[in-house]
Coordinates of C-alpha atoms and ligand atoms in Angstrom, one line a residue:
Chain A
X1 CA 174.0 -173.0 70.2
X2 CA 170.7 -171.1 69.7
X3 CA 169.4 -168.0 71.3
X4 CA 167.1 -170.0 73.6
X5 CA 169.9 -172.0 75.0
X6 CA 171.9 -168.9 75.7
X7 CA 169.0 -167.2 77.5
X8 CA 168.3 -170.2 79.6
X9 CA 172.0 -170.6 80.6
X10 CA 172.1 -166.9 81.6
X11 CA 168.8 -167.3 83.5
X12 CA 170.3 -170.2 85.4
X13 CA 173.3 -168.0 86.1
X14 CA 171.1 -165.2 87.3
X15 CA 169.4 -167.6 89.7
X16 CA 172.7 -168.5 91.3
X17 CA 173.8 -164.9 91.4
X18 CA 170.6 -164.0 93.3
X19 CA 171.1 -167.0 95.6
X20 CA 174.7 -166.1 96.4
X21 CA 173.8 -162.5 97.0
X22 CA 170.8 -163.2 99.2
X23 CA 172.8 -165.9 101.2
X24 CA 175.6 -163.4 101.8
X25 CA 173.3 -160.5 102.7
X26 CA 171.5 -162.8 105.2
X27 CA 174.8 -163.8 106.7
X28 CA 176.0 -160.2 106.8
X29 CA 172.8 -159.0 108.5
X30 CA 172.7 -161.7 111.1
X31 CA 176.4 -161.3 112.0
X32 CA 176.3 -157.5 111.7
X33 CA 173.2 -157.1 113.9
X34 CA 174.6 -159.6 116.5
X35 CA 178.0 -157.8 116.6
X36 CA 176.5 -154.4 116.9
X37 CA 174.0 -155.3 119.6
X38 CA 176.5 -157.4 121.6
X39 CA 179.0 -154.6 121.3
X40 CA 176.5 -152.2 122.7
X41 CA 176.2 -154.3 125.8
X42 CA 179.9 -153.6 126.5
X43 CA 180.7 -157.0 128.0
X44 CA 184.4 -156.7 128.7
X45 CA 186.4 -159.4 126.8
X46 CA 183.6 -160.0 124.3
X47 CA 183.7 -156.4 123.1
X48 CA 187.4 -156.9 122.4
X49 CA 186.7 -160.0 120.3
X50 CA 184.0 -158.2 118.3
X51 CA 186.3 -155.3 117.7
X52 CA 189.0 -157.6 116.3
X53 CA 186.4 -159.2 114.0
X54 CA 185.2 -156.0 112.5
X55 CA 188.8 -154.7 112.2
X56 CA 190.2 -157.9 110.6
X57 CA 187.3 -158.7 108.3
X58 CA 187.2 -155.2 106.9
X59 CA 190.9 -155.5 106.0
X60 CA 190.9 -158.8 104.1
X61 CA 190.1 -158.8 100.3
X62 CA 187.0 -160.9 99.6
X63 CA 188.8 -163.2 97.2
X64 CA 191.7 -163.9 99.6
X65 CA 189.3 -164.8 102.4
X66 CA 187.3 -167.0 100.0
X67 CA 190.4 -168.9 98.9
X68 CA 191.5 -169.3 102.5
X69 CA 188.1 -170.8 103.4
X70 CA 187.6 -172.9 100.3
X71 CA 191.1 -174.1 99.5
X72 CA 192.9 -173.5 102.8
X73 CA 190.6 -174.8 105.5
X74 CA 190.4 -178.3 104.0
X75 CA 194.0 -178.7 105.1
X76 CA 192.6 -178.6 108.6
X77 CA 189.9 -181.0 107.8
X78 CA 187.3 -178.3 107.3
X79 CA 185.5 -178.8 104.0
X80 CA 182.8 -176.2 103.2
X81 CA 180.6 -176.4 100.1
X82 CA 181.0 -173.4 97.7
X83 CA 177.9 -171.5 98.8
X84 CA 178.8 -171.8 102.5
X85 CA 182.4 -170.7 101.6
X86 CA 180.9 -167.6 100.0
X87 CA 178.8 -166.9 103.2
X88 CA 181.9 -167.3 105.4
X89 CA 183.9 -164.9 103.3
X90 CA 181.8 -162.3 101.5
X91 CA 179.0 -162.8 104.0
X92 CA 181.1 -162.3 107.1
X93 CA 183.1 -159.4 105.5
X94 CA 179.7 -157.7 104.8
X95 CA 178.8 -158.4 108.4
X96 CA 181.9 -156.5 109.6
X97 CA 181.0 -153.5 107.5
X98 CA 177.3 -153.7 108.5
X99 CA 178.4 -153.9 112.2
X100 CA 180.1 -150.5 111.7
X101 CA 177.1 -149.0 110.0
X102 CA 174.9 -150.3 112.9
X103 CA 177.3 -149.0 115.5
X104 CA 176.9 -145.5 114.0
X105 CA 173.2 -145.9 113.9
X106 CA 173.0 -147.0 117.5
X107 CA 175.0 -143.8 118.5
X108 CA 172.2 -141.8 116.8
X109 CA 169.5 -143.1 119.1
X110 CA 168.4 -140.3 121.5
X111 CA 169.8 -140.8 125.0
X112 CA 166.6 -139.5 126.6
X113 CA 164.5 -142.1 124.9
X114 CA 166.8 -144.8 126.3
X115 CA 166.6 -143.1 129.7
X116 CA 162.8 -143.0 129.5
X117 CA 162.7 -146.7 128.7
X118 CA 164.9 -147.4 131.7
X119 CA 162.9 -145.1 133.9
X120 CA 159.8 -147.1 132.9
X121 CA 161.4 -150.2 134.4
X122 CA 162.8 -152.0 131.3
X123 CA 165.9 -154.1 131.6
X124 CA 168.9 -153.7 129.3
X125 CA 167.7 -156.4 126.9
X126 CA 164.2 -154.9 126.6
X127 CA 165.6 -151.4 125.9
X128 CA 167.9 -152.9 123.3
X129 CA 165.3 -154.9 121.5
X130 CA 162.3 -152.5 121.8
X131 CA 163.9 -149.1 121.4
X132 CA 167.5 -149.3 120.2
X133 CA 167.3 -152.0 117.5
X134 CA 164.2 -150.9 115.7
X135 CA 165.7 -147.4 115.5
X136 CA 169.1 -148.7 114.5
X137 CA 167.7 -150.6 111.6
X138 CA 165.9 -147.4 110.3
X139 CA 168.8 -145.1 110.9
X140 CA 171.1 -147.6 109.1
X141 CA 168.8 -148.0 106.0
X142 CA 170.9 -146.0 103.5
X143 CA 174.2 -147.7 104.7
X144 CA 172.6 -151.1 104.5
X145 CA 171.5 -150.5 100.9
X146 CA 175.1 -149.6 100.1
X147 CA 176.4 -152.8 101.6
X148 CA 173.8 -155.0 99.8
X149 CA 174.8 -153.5 96.5
X150 CA 178.4 -154.2 97.2
X151 CA 177.5 -157.9 97.9
X152 CA 175.9 -158.1 94.5
X153 CA 179.0 -156.7 92.8
X154 CA 181.3 -159.1 94.6
X155 CA 179.1 -162.1 93.8
X156 CA 181.0 -163.0 90.6
X157 CA 183.8 -164.3 92.8
X158 CA 181.5 -167.3 93.4
X159 CA 182.6 -168.6 90.0
X160 CA 186.1 -169.2 91.3
X161 CA 184.8 -171.9 93.6
X162 CA 182.6 -173.4 91.0
X163 CA 179.2 -171.8 91.5
X164 CA 177.6 -171.5 88.0
X165 CA 176.5 -167.9 88.4
X166 CA 176.2 -165.3 85.7
X167 CA 179.9 -164.6 85.2
X168 CA 180.7 -168.3 84.9
X169 CA 178.0 -168.8 82.3
X170 CA 179.1 -165.7 80.4
X171 CA 182.7 -166.9 80.2
X172 CA 181.7 -170.3 79.0
X173 CA 179.3 -168.8 76.4
X174 CA 181.9 -166.3 75.2
X175 CA 184.4 -169.2 74.7
X176 CA 181.9 -171.2 72.7
X177 CA 180.2 -168.5 70.6
X178 CA 183.3 -166.2 70.3
X179 CA 180.8 -163.3 70.8
X180 CA 182.4 -162.0 74.0
X181 CA 181.4 -158.3 73.5
X182 CA 177.7 -159.0 73.1
X183 CA 177.6 -161.6 75.9
X184 CA 179.4 -159.3 78.4
X185 CA 177.2 -156.4 77.5
X186 CA 174.2 -158.6 78.0
X187 CA 175.3 -159.6 81.5
X188 CA 176.1 -156.0 82.4
X189 CA 172.5 -155.3 81.7
X190 CA 171.4 -158.4 83.6
X191 CA 173.3 -157.3 86.7
X192 CA 171.7 -153.9 86.4
X193 CA 168.3 -155.5 86.2
X194 CA 169.0 -157.6 89.3
X195 CA 170.1 -154.4 91.1
X196 CA 166.9 -152.6 90.1
X197 CA 164.9 -155.6 91.4
X198 CA 166.7 -155.6 94.7
X199 CA 166.0 -151.9 95.0
X200 CA 162.3 -152.4 94.3
X201 CA 162.2 -155.1 96.9
X202 CA 163.9 -152.9 99.5
X203 CA 161.5 -150.1 98.7
X204 CA 158.6 -152.4 99.4
X205 CA 160.2 -153.3 102.8
X206 CA 160.8 -149.6 103.4
X207 CA 157.2 -148.8 102.8
X208 CA 156.2 -151.4 105.3
X209 CA 158.5 -150.1 108.1
X210 CA 158.9 -146.4 107.3
X211 CA 158.0 -144.0 110.1
X212 CA 157.8 -140.2 109.8
X213 CA 161.0 -138.7 111.1
X214 CA 163.4 -141.2 109.7
X215 CA 164.9 -140.8 106.3
X216 CA 165.2 -144.3 104.9
X217 CA 166.3 -145.1 101.4
Chain B
X1 CA 154.4 -141.7 153.3
X2 CA 155.3 -142.6 149.7
X3 CA 158.7 -141.2 149.7
X4 CA 161.2 -140.5 152.4
X5 CA 164.6 -139.2 151.4
X6 CA 167.3 -138.8 154.1
X7 CA 170.7 -137.1 153.8
X8 CA 170.9 -137.9 150.1
X9 CA 174.4 -137.2 148.7
X10 CA 175.7 -137.5 145.2
X11 CA 179.2 -136.8 144.1
X12 CA 180.4 -136.8 140.5
X13 CA 184.2 -137.4 140.4
X14 CA 184.5 -136.0 143.9
X15 CA 182.4 -132.9 143.2
X16 CA 179.4 -132.8 145.5
X17 CA 176.2 -132.1 143.6
X18 CA 173.7 -133.2 146.3
X19 CA 174.8 -132.5 149.8
X20 CA 172.4 -134.2 152.2
X21 CA 168.9 -133.7 150.9
X22 CA 165.9 -134.5 153.0
X23 CA 162.5 -134.8 151.4
X24 CA 159.1 -136.3 152.3
X25 CA 156.3 -137.0 150.0
X26 CA 152.9 -138.1 151.3
X27 CA 150.1 -139.9 149.4
X28 CA 148.2 -137.4 147.3
X29 CA 150.8 -134.6 148.0
X30 CA 152.3 -132.4 145.3
X31 CA 155.8 -131.0 145.9
X32 CA 157.5 -128.6 143.5
X33 CA 161.3 -128.4 143.5
X34 CA 162.8 -125.1 142.3
X35 CA 166.3 -123.7 142.2
X36 CA 169.0 -122.2 140.1
X37 CA 170.3 -124.1 137.1
X38 CA 172.9 -126.7 138.0
X39 CA 171.8 -126.9 141.7
X40 CA 171.0 -130.7 141.4
X41 CA 167.3 -130.9 140.7
X42 CA 167.5 -133.5 137.9
X43 CA 170.2 -135.4 139.8
X44 CA 167.8 -135.6 142.8
X45 CA 165.0 -137.0 140.8
X46 CA 167.2 -139.5 139.1
X47 CA 168.9 -140.6 142.3
X48 CA 165.5 -141.5 143.8
X49 CA 164.6 -143.9 141.0
X50 CA 168.3 -144.9 140.7
X51 CA 168.9 -143.8 137.1
X52 CA 171.8 -142.4 139.0
X53 CA 173.4 -144.2 141.9
X54 CA 173.5 -141.9 144.9
X55 CA 176.8 -141.7 146.8
X56 CA 175.2 -141.9 150.3
X57 CA 172.0 -141.4 152.1
X58 CA 168.6 -143.2 152.4
X59 CA 165.6 -143.4 150.1
X60 CA 162.6 -145.1 151.5
X61 CA 159.7 -145.9 149.0
X62 CA 156.6 -146.9 151.0
X63 CA 158.9 -147.5 153.9
X64 CA 161.2 -149.8 152.0
X65 CA 164.8 -149.0 151.6
X66 CA 165.4 -148.9 147.8
X67 CA 169.2 -148.3 148.0
X68 CA 170.1 -151.6 149.5
X69 CA 171.9 -154.0 147.2
X70 CA 169.1 -156.6 146.8
X71 CA 166.4 -154.0 146.2
X72 CA 164.4 -154.5 142.9
X73 CA 165.3 -151.4 141.0
X74 CA 163.0 -152.1 138.0
X75 CA 160.0 -152.8 140.3
X76 CA 160.7 -149.4 141.9
X77 CA 160.9 -147.6 138.6
X78 CA 157.6 -149.1 137.5
X79 CA 156.1 -147.4 140.5
X80 CA 157.5 -144.0 139.5
X81 CA 156.2 -142.3 136.3
X82 CA 158.9 -140.1 134.8
X83 CA 158.2 -137.2 132.5
X84 CA 161.2 -135.4 130.9
X85 CA 161.7 -131.9 129.6
X86 CA 162.8 -133.4 126.3
X87 CA 159.5 -135.5 126.0
X88 CA 161.6 -138.5 125.1
X89 CA 158.8 -140.2 123.1
X90 CA 160.0 -143.3 121.2
X91 CA 160.2 -141.9 117.8
X92 CA 159.7 -145.1 115.9
X93 CA 156.4 -145.7 117.6
X94 CA 153.0 -144.0 117.2
X95 CA 151.6 -142.1 120.2
X96 CA 149.4 -145.1 121.0
X97 CA 152.3 -147.6 120.9
X98 CA 154.4 -145.3 123.0
X99 CA 151.7 -145.7 125.7
X100 CA 151.2 -149.4 125.2
X101 CA 154.8 -150.5 125.1
X102 CA 155.3 -150.6 128.9
X103 CA 151.9 -152.3 129.3
X104 CA 152.9 -155.0 126.8
X105 CA 156.5 -155.5 127.8
X106 CA 156.3 -155.0 131.5
X107 CA 152.8 -155.8 132.5
X108 CA 152.4 -158.6 130.0
X109 CA 149.1 -157.2 128.7
X110 CA 147.7 -158.4 125.4
X111 CA 147.6 -155.9 122.5
X112 CA 143.9 -155.4 122.8
X113 CA 143.8 -154.8 126.5
X114 CA 146.9 -152.5 126.3
X115 CA 145.3 -150.5 123.5
X116 CA 142.1 -150.0 125.5
X117 CA 144.0 -148.8 128.6
X118 CA 146.3 -146.6 126.4
X119 CA 143.3 -145.0 124.6
X120 CA 141.8 -144.2 128.0
X121 CA 145.0 -142.4 129.2
X122 CA 145.3 -140.6 125.9
X123 CA 141.7 -139.5 126.2
X124 CA 142.4 -138.2 129.6
X125 CA 145.2 -136.1 128.1
X126 CA 143.0 -134.9 125.2
X127 CA 145.2 -136.8 122.8
X128 CA 142.9 -139.6 121.6
X129 CA 142.4 -138.1 118.2
X130 CA 146.2 -138.1 117.6
X131 CA 146.7 -141.7 118.8
X132 CA 148.0 -143.0 115.5
X133 CA 150.3 -140.1 114.7
X134 CA 154.1 -140.5 115.1
X135 CA 156.1 -138.1 117.3
X136 CA 157.6 -136.3 114.3
X137 CA 154.0 -135.2 113.5
X138 CA 153.1 -133.9 116.9
X139 CA 153.7 -130.5 118.5
X140 CA 155.8 -130.1 121.6
X141 CA 152.7 -129.8 123.8
X142 CA 151.1 -132.8 122.2
X143 CA 154.3 -134.8 122.7
X144 CA 154.4 -133.9 126.3
X145 CA 150.8 -134.9 126.8
X146 CA 151.5 -138.3 125.2
X147 CA 154.6 -138.6 127.5
X148 CA 152.3 -138.0 130.5
X149 CA 149.8 -140.5 129.2
X150 CA 152.6 -143.0 128.8
X151 CA 153.6 -142.5 132.5
X152 CA 150.1 -142.7 133.8
X153 CA 149.3 -145.9 131.9
X154 CA 151.6 -147.8 134.3
X155 CA 149.4 -146.7 137.2
X156 CA 152.4 -145.4 139.1
X157 CA 152.3 -144.5 142.8
X158 CA 153.9 -141.1 142.0
X159 CA 154.7 -139.0 139.0
X160 CA 158.1 -137.3 138.6
X161 CA 158.3 -134.3 136.3
X162 CA 161.6 -132.8 135.3
X163 CA 160.8 -129.3 133.9
X164 CA 157.8 -130.5 131.8
X165 CA 157.2 -127.1 130.2
X166 CA 160.7 -125.7 129.8
X167 CA 161.0 -126.8 126.1
X168 CA 157.6 -125.4 125.2
X169 CA 156.5 -122.0 124.0
X170 CA 154.0 -120.2 126.3
X171 CA 150.9 -121.4 124.5
X172 CA 151.9 -125.1 124.5
X173 CA 153.2 -124.6 128.0
X174 CA 149.7 -123.5 129.0
X175 CA 148.1 -126.6 127.6
X176 CA 150.5 -128.9 129.5
X177 CA 150.0 -127.0 132.7
X178 CA 146.3 -127.4 132.3
X179 CA 146.6 -131.2 132.1
X180 CA 149.0 -131.4 135.0
X181 CA 146.6 -129.2 137.0
X182 CA 143.9 -131.8 136.1
X183 CA 146.1 -134.5 137.6
X184 CA 146.4 -132.4 140.7
X185 CA 142.6 -132.3 140.9
X186 CA 142.6 -136.0 140.6
X187 CA 144.8 -136.3 143.7
X188 CA 147.8 -137.8 141.9
X189 CA 151.0 -137.7 143.9
X190 CA 153.6 -135.7 142.1
X191 CA 157.1 -134.4 142.5
X192 CA 157.8 -131.7 140.0
X193 CA 160.9 -129.8 139.1
X194 CA 160.1 -126.6 137.3
X195 CA 161.2 -123.0 136.7
X196 CA 157.6 -122.1 135.9
X197 CA 156.1 -120.1 138.8
X198 CA 152.7 -120.2 137.2
X199 CA 152.8 -124.0 137.2
X200 CA 154.1 -124.1 140.8
X201 CA 151.4 -121.8 142.1
X202 CA 148.7 -123.9 140.5
X203 CA 149.8 -127.3 141.8
X204 CA 152.3 -127.0 144.7
X205 CA 151.2 -128.1 148.1
X206 CA 154.7 -127.2 149.0
X207 CA 157.7 -125.7 147.3
X208 CA 161.2 -126.8 148.0
X209 CA 164.0 -124.5 147.2
X210 CA 167.2 -126.4 146.3
X211 CA 170.5 -124.5 146.2
X212 CA 173.9 -125.9 145.5
X213 CA 172.7 -129.4 146.5
X214 CA 171.0 -128.5 149.7
X215 CA 167.4 -127.7 150.6
X216 CA 167.6 -124.0 151.4
X217 CA 163.9 -123.5 152.2
X218 CA 160.6 -125.2 152.1
X219 CA 157.1 -123.7 152.2
X220 CA 154.0 -122.7 150.3
X221 CA 154.4 -121.0 147.0
X222 CA 153.2 -117.7 148.4
X223 CA 155.8 -117.9 151.2
X224 CA 158.6 -118.5 148.8
X225 CA 157.7 -116.3 145.9
X226 CA 157.1 -113.0 147.5
X227 CA 159.2 -111.3 150.1
X228 CA 161.0 -114.3 151.6
X229 CA 163.4 -113.4 154.5
X230 CA 166.3 -115.1 152.7
X231 CA 167.7 -112.6 150.2
X232 CA 169.1 -115.3 147.9
X233 CA 165.6 -116.8 147.5
X234 CA 164.1 -113.3 147.1
X235 CA 166.5 -112.5 144.3
X236 CA 166.0 -115.9 142.6
X237 CA 162.2 -115.4 142.3
X238 CA 162.4 -111.8 141.3
X239 CA 164.6 -112.9 138.5
X240 CA 162.4 -115.9 137.5
X241 CA 159.4 -113.7 137.5
X242 CA 160.9 -111.5 134.8
X243 CA 162.2 -114.3 132.7
Ligands
ATP1 N1 176.9 -137.4 134.8 C1 177.4 -136.3 135.3 N2 178.8 -136.2 135.5 C2 179.4 -135.1 136.1 N3 178.7 -134.1 136.5 C3 177.3 -134.1 136.3 C4 176.6 -135.2 135.8 N4 175.3 -134.9 135.8 C5 175.2 -133.7 136.3 N5 176.4 -133.2 136.7 C6 176.6 -131.9 137.3 O1 175.8 -131.8 138.5 C7 175.3 -130.5 138.6 C8 173.8 -130.6 138.8 O2 173.2 -131.1 137.6 P1 171.6 -131.2 137.4 O3 171.4 -131.6 136.1 O4 171.1 -132.1 138.5 O5 171.2 -129.7 137.7 P2 169.7 -129.1 137.5 O6 169.4 -128.5 138.8 O7 168.8 -130.1 137.0 O8 170.0 -128.0 136.4 P3 169.0 -127.4 135.3 O9 168.1 -126.4 135.9 O10 170.0 -126.8 134.3 O11 168.3 -128.6 134.7 C9 175.7 -129.7 137.5 O12 176.8 -128.9 137.8 C10 176.1 -130.7 136.4 O13 177.2 -130.2 135.6
MG2 MG1 167.7 -130.4 135.2

């Protein structure tokens, strides 16, 4: 096995790591935003369901939920492919944490701004989408970055359901080459590089949406 | 008559805050509401546009009962421009977008048309050159002038002010009073809660003195401010004068 082969296998692994991370972040964002906004509307029984979701999903270890989804649900005839299983476990757990971050951010929106929007004649949905959500996303920026980083760090679990991401490649390479130390040091650096890339990307998004008066990242 | 309020009552958990308030506001008229802190001034304004649900009484807007169950609350609110003591500018939007938001979301205007209309209103408030600044970069007086432009942009039938100068230092207060005075000259119908006797003297066709949820007196600024027969009112304005 030559150097080029090792690099190309790790590059492939990095591609899957990024894919898993982005898919789980997207799932977390969609579910977190939906839960936070629907929770804000305080629709009786729905609020209760959402509270149970955030409570339960923050309490389950990622690996346990992943195994329930991937190995357990097929018993009930529900077969999810590996990536979807990651989204339903790591993604939804991230959503539960993000929902809490967003709930705090919504509480930071000034009540007089909301009152001004209502006094202007906006309905609840317009106030939520035009005033509360845009401010929520900005107030929540530091907390969101935290959660995104956590997703990257949990992404190696994907190897347990057969996704050939970095960790999986590294273990195979270590077994073949018997150079575990170098390989694991190399992927440590690789994860760090992916983290820096993610940060750079988020900073670009921040520059696009930053507004004086909000401390983003 | 734009506004007729009859026997308006509001209780919070059994505690009466408004106890049968009557108020008339004619087209082009400017009324100022004054009174001690906690007497129910903000509650009165908010009951009229139903930010707060009154307990009892009648509110007629252009003759139409706005408290009946099937009344269109949001249509009513679009007719009433509201300016708050706290400015309440949307902090994630530029001054310009603060003014265009209602035009776009509620009037269905396109961005271009809304921008033109908003720039016109900002111009009127002497704020055109600051149109692209965000609230965090505006002074209190500038924020309040944007808030007034935002209210005016919707072409309301009446403007409500709830202590528009109370959060401002004297200099900034002066600049806001001067634009409100300009609105007075333009014959805009206004209902203004204030502690500022200077502002009241400038714009009030009539001053209404609210005390513990009832209208205790109504008259011109001169009548109320100096030597009123009611000792409580005399005392209030002597105190305000020195504050
Ligand atoms: N949501 C509420 N729940 C209970 N009590 C309230 C509520 N809003 C106002 N009050 C009470 O109603 C009374 C009148 O309040 P309001 O804000 O209308 O007074 P105000 O005349 O505007 O006073 P200020 O000059 O301080 O602004 C106060 O005693 C206040 O504590
Ligand atoms: Mg008040």
